mmCIF file of N, CA and C in Angstrom:
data_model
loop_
_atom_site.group_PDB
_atom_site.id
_atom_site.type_symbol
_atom_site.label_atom_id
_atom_site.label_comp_id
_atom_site.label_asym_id
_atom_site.label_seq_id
_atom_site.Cartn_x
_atom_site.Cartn_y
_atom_site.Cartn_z
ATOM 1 N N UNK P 1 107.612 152.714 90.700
ATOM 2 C CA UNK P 1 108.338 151.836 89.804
ATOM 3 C C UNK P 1 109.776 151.688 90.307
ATOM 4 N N UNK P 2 109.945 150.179 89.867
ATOM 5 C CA UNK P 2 111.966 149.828 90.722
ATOM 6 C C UNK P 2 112.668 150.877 89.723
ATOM 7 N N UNK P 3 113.439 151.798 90.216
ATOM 8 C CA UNK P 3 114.695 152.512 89.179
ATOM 9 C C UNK P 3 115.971 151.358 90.151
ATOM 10 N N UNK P 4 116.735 151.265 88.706
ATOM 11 C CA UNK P 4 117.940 150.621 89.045
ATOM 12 C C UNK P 4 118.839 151.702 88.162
ATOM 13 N N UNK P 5 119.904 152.345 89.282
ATOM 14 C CA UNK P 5 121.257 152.846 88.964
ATOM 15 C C UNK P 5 121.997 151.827 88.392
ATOM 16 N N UNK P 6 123.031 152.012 86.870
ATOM 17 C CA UNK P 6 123.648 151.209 86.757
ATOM 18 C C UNK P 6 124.801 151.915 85.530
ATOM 19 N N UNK P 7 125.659 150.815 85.239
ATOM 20 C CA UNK P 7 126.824 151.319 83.755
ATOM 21 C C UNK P 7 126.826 150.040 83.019
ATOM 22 N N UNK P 8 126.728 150.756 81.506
ATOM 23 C CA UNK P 8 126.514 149.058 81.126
ATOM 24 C C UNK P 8 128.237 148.651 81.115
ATOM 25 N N UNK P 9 129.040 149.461 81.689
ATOM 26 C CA UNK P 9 130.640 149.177 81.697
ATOM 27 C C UNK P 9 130.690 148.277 82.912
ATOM 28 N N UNK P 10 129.494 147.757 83.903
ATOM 29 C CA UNK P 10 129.773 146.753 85.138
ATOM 30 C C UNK P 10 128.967 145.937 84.677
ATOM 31 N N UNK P 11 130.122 145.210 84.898
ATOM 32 C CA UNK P 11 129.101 143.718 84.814
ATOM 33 C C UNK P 11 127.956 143.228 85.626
ATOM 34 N N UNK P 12 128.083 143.412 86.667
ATOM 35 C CA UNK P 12 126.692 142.961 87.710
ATOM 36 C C UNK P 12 125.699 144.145 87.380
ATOM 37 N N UNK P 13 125.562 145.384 86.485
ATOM 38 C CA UNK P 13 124.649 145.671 86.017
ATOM 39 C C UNK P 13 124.172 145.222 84.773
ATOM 40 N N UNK P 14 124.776 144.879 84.156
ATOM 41 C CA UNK P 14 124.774 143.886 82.919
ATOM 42 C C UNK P 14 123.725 142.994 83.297
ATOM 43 N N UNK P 15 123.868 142.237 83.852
ATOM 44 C CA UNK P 15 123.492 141.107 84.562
ATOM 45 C C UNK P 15 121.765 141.277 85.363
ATOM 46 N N UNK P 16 122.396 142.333 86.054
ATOM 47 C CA UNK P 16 120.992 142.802 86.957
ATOM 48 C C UNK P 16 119.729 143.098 85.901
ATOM 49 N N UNK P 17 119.914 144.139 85.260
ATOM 50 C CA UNK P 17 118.959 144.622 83.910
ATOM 51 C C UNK P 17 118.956 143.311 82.691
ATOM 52 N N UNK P 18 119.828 142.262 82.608
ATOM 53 C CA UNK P 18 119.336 141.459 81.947
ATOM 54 C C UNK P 18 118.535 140.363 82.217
ATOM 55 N N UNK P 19 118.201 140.268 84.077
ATOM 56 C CA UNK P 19 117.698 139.770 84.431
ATOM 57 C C UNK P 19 116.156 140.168 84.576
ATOM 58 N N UNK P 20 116.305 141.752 85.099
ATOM 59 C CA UNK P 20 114.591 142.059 85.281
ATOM 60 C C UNK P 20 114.339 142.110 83.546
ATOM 61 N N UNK P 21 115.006 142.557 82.534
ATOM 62 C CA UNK P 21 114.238 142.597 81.521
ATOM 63 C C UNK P 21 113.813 141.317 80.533
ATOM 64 N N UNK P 22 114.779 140.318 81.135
ATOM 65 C CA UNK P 22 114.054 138.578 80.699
ATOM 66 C C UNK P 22 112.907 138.677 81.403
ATOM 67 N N UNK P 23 112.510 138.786 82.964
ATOM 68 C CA UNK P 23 111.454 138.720 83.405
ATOM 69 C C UNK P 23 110.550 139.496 83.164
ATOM 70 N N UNK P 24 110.291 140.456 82.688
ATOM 71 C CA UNK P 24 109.672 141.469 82.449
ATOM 72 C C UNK P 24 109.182 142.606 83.628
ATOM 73 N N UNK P 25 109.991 142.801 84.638
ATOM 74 C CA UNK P 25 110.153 143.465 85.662
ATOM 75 C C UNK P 25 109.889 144.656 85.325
ATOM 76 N N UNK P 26 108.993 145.843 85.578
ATOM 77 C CA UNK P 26 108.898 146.759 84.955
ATOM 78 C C UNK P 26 110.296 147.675 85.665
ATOM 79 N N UNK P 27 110.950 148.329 85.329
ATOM 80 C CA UNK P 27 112.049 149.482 86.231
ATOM 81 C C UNK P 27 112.513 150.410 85.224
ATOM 82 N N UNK P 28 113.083 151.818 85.428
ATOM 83 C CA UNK P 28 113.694 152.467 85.001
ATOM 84 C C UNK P 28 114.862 152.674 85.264
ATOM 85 N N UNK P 29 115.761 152.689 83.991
ATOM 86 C CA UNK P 29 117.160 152.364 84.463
ATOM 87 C C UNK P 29 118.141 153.676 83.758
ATOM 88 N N UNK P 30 118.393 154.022 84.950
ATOM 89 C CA UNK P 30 119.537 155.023 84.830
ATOM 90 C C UNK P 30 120.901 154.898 84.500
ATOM 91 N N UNK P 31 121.755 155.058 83.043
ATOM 92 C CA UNK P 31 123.057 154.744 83.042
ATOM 93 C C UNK P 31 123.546 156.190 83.550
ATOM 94 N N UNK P 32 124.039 155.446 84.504
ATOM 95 C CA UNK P 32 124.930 157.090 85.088
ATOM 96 C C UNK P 32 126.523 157.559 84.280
ATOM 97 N N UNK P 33 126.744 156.324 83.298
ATOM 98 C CA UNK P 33 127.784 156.895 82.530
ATOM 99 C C UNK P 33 127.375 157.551 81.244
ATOM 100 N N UNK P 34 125.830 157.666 81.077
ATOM 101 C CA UNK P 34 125.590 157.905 80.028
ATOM 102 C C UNK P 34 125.072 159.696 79.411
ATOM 103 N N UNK P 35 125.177 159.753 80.561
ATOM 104 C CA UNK P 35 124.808 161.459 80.679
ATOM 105 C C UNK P 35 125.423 161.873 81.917
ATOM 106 N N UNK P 36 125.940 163.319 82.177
ATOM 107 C CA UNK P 36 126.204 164.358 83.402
ATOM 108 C C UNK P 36 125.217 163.982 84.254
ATOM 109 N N UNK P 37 123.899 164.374 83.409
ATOM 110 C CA UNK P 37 122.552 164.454 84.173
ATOM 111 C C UNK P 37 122.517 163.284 85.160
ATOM 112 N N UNK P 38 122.259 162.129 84.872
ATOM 113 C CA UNK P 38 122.138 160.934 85.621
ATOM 114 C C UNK P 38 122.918 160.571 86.115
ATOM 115 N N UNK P 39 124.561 161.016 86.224
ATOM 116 C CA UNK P 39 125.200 161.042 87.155
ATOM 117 C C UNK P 39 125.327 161.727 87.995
ATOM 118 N N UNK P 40 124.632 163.026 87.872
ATOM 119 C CA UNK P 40 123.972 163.898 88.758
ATOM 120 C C UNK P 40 123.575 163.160 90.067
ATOM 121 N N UNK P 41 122.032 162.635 89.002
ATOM 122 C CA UNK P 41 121.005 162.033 89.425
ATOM 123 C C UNK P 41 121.757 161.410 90.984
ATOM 124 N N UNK P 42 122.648 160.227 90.255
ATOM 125 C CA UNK P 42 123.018 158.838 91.058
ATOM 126 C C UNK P 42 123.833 159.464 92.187
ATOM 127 N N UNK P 43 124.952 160.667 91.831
ATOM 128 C CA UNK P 43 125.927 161.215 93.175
ATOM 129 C C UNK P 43 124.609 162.140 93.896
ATOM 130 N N UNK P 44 123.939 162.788 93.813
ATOM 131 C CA UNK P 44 123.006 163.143 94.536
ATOM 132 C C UNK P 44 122.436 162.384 96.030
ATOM 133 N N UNK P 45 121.918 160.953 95.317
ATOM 134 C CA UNK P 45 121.643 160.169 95.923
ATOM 135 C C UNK P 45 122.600 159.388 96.677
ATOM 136 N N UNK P 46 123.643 159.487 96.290
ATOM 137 C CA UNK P 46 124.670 158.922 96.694
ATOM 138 C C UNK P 46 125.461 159.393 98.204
ATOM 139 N N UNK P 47 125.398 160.455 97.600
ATOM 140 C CA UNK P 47 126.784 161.670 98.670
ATOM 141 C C UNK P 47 125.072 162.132 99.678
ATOM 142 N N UNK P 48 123.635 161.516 99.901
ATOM 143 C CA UNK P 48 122.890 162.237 100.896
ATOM 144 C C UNK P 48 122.097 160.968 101.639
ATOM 145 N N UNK P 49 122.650 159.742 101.875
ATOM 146 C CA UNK P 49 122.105 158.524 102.167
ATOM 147 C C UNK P 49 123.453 157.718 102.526
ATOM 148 N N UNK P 50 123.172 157.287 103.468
ATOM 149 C CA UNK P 50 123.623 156.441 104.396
ATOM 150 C C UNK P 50 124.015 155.123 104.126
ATOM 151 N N UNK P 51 122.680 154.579 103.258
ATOM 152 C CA UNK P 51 122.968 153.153 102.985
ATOM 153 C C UNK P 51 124.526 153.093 101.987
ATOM 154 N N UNK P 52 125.166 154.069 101.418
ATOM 155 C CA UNK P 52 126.409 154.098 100.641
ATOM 156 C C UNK P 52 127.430 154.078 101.794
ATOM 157 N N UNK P 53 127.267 154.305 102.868
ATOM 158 C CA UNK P 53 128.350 154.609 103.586
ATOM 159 C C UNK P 53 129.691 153.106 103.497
ATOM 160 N N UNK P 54 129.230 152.038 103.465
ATOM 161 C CA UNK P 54 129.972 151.287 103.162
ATOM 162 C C UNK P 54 130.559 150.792 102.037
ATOM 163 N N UNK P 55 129.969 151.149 100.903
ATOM 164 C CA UNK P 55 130.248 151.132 99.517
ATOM 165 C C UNK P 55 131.375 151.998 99.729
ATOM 166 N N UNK P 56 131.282 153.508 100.091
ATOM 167 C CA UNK P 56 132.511 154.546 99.804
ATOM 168 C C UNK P 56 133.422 153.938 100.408
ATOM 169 N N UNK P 57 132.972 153.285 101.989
ATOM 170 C CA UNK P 57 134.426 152.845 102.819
ATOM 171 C C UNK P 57 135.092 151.891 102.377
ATOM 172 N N UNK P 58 134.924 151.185 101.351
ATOM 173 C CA UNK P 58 135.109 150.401 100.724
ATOM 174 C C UNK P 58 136.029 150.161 99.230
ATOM 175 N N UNK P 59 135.507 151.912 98.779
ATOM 176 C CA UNK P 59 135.917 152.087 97.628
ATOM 177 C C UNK P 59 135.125 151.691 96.242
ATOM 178 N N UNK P 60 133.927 151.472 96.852
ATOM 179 C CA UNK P 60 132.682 151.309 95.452
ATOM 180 C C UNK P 60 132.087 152.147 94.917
ATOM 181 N N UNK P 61 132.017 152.080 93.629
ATOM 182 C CA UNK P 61 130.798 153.166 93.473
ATOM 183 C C UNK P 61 129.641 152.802 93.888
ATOM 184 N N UNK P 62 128.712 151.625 94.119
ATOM 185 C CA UNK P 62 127.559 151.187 94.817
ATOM 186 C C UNK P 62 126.548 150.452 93.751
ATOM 187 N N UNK P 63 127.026 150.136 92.437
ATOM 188 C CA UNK P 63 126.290 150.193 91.259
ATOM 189 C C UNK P 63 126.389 148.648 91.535
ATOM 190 N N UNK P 64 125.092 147.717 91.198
ATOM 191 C CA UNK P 64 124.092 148.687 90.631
ATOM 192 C C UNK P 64 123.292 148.961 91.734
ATOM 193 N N UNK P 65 122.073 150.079 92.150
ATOM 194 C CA UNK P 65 121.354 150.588 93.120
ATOM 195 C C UNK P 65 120.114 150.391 92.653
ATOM 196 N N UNK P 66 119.308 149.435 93.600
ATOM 197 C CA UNK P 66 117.826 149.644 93.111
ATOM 198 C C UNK P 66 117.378 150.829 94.050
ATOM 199 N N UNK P 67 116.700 151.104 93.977
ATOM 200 C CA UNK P 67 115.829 151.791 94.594
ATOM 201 C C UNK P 67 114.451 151.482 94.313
ATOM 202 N N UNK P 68 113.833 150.861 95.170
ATOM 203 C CA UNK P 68 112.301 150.318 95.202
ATOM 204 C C UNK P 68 111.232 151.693 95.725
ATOM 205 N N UNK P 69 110.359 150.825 95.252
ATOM 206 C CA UNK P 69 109.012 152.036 94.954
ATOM 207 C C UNK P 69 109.036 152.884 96.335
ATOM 208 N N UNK P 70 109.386 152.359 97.834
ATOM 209 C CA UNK P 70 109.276 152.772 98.759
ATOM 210 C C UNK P 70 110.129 153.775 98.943
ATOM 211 N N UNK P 71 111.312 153.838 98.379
ATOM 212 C CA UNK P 71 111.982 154.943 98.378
ATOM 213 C C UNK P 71 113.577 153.534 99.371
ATOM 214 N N UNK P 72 113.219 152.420 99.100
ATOM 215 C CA UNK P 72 114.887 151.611 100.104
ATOM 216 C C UNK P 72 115.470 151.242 99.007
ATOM 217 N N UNK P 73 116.907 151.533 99.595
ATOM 218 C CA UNK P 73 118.371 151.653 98.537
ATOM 219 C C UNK P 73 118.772 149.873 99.018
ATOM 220 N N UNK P 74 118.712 149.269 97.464
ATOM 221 C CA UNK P 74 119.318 147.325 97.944
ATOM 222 C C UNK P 74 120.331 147.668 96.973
ATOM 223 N N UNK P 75 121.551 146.907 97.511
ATOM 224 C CA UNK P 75 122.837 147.084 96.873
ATOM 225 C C UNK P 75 122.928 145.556 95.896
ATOM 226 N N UNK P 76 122.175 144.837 96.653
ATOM 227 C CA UNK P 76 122.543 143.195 96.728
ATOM 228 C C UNK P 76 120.900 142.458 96.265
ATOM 229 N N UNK P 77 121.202 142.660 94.693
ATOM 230 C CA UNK P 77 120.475 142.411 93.345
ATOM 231 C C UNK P 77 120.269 141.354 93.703
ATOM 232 N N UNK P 78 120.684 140.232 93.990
ATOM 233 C CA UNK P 78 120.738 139.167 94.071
ATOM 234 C C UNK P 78 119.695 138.322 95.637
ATOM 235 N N UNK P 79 119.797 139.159 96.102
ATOM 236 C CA UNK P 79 119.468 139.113 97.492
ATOM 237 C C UNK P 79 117.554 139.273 97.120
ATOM 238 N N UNK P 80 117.841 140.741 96.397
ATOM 239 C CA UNK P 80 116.337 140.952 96.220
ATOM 240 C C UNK P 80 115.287 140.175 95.171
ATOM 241 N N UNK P 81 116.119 139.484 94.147
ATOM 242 C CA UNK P 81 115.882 138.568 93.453
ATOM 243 C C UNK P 81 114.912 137.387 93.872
ATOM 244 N N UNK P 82 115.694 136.935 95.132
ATOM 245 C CA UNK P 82 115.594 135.731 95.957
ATOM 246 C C UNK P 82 114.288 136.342 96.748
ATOM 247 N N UNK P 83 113.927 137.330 97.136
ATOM 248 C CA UNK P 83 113.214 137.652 97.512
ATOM 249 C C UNK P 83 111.645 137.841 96.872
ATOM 250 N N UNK P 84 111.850 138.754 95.725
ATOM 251 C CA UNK P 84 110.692 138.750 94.562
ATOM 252 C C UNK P 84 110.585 137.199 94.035
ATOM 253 N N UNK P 85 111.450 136.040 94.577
ATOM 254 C CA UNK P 85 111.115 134.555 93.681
ATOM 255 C C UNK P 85 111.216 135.025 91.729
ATOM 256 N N UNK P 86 112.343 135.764 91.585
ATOM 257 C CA UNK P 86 112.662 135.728 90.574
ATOM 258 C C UNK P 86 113.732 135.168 89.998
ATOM 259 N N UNK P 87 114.163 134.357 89.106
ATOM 260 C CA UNK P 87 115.509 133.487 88.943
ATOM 261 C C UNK P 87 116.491 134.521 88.388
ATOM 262 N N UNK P 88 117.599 133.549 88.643
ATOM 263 C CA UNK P 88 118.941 134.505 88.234
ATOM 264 C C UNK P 88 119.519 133.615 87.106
ATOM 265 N N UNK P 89 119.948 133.986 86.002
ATOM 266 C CA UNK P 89 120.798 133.604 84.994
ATOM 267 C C UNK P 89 121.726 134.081 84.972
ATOM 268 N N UNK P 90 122.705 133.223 84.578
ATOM 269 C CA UNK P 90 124.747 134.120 84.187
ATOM 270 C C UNK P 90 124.694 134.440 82.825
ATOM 271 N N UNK P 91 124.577 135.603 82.400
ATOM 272 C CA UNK P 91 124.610 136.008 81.329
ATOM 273 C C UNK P 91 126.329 137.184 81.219
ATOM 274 N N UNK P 92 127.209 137.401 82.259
ATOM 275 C CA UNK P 92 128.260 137.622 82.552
ATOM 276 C C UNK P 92 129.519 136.611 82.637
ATOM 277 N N UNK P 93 130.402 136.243 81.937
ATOM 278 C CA UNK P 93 131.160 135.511 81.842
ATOM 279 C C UNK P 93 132.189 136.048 83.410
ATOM 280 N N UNK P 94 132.709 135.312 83.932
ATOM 281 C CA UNK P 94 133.403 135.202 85.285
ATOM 282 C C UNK P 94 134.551 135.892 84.861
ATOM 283 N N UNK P 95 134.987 136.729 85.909
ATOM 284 C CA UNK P 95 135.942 137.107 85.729
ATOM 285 C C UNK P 95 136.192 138.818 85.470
ATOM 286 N N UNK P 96 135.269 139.015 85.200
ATOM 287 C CA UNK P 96 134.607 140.538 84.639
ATOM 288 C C UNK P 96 134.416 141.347 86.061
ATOM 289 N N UNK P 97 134.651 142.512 86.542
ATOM 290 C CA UNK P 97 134.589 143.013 87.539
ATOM 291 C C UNK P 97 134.828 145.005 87.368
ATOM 292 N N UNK P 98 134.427 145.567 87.844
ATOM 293 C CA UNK P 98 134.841 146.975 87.671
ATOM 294 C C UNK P 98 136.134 147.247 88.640
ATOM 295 N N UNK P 99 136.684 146.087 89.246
ATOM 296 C CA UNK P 99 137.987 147.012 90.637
ATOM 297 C C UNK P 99 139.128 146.163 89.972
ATOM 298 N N UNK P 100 140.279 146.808 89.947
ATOM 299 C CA UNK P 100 141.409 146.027 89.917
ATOM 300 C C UNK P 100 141.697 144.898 89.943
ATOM 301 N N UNK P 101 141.195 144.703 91.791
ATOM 302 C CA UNK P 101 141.513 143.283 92.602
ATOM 303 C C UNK P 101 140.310 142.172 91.742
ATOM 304 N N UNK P 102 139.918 142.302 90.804
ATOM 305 C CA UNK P 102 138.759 141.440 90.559
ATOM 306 C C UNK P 102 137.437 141.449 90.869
ATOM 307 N N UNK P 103 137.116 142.658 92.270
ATOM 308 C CA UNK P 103 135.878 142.307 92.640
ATOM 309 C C UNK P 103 135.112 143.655 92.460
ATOM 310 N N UNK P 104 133.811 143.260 92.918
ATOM 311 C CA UNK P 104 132.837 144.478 93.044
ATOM 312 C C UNK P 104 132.804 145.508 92.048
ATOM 313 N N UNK P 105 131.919 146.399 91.862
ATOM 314 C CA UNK P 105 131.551 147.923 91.615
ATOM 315 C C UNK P 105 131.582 148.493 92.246
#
């Protein structure tokens, strides 16, 4: 099953989970602000995988993170969307961002 890492405090997880759950995407979704535990969970995965390495260099936390059944980390919801032929809706008003500068998680 897709687990998606996410906070409902970012908007592009907002967004992401309001998208698979219009579609009825089955996934389990981890708020990593919502318990120690699952932020456990998410820095675990985080601080022992590679695919973050540019998120940290960056200054992201990496959210939101699918992780597909195969065990591959997609940063870029949107990307995989396009891929499954699933549509995207703006259910995030513009402007909303977790960084300072306006952008990213």
């Amino acid at each position: 099953m897709l687990k998606v890492f996410g906070s409902p405090h970012c908007p592009d997880c907002v967004v992401c989970k309001a998208i698979l759950e219009k579609n009825h995407i089955p996934f389990e979704y981890i708020d990593i602000t919502g318990s120690i535990r699952a932020l456990k969970q998410f820095l675990v995965l985080r601080d022992h995988s590679d695919a973050y390495d540019d998120a940290k260099k960056e200054g992201y936390i990496g959210i939101p993170t699918l992780v597909l059944e195969d065990g591959t980390i997609r940063f870029d919801y949107e990307e995989w969307l396009k891929e499954e032929r699933i549509s995207r809706t703006e259910v995030v008003e513009s402007g909303q961002s977790c960084n300072i500068d306006g952008v990213g998680c």
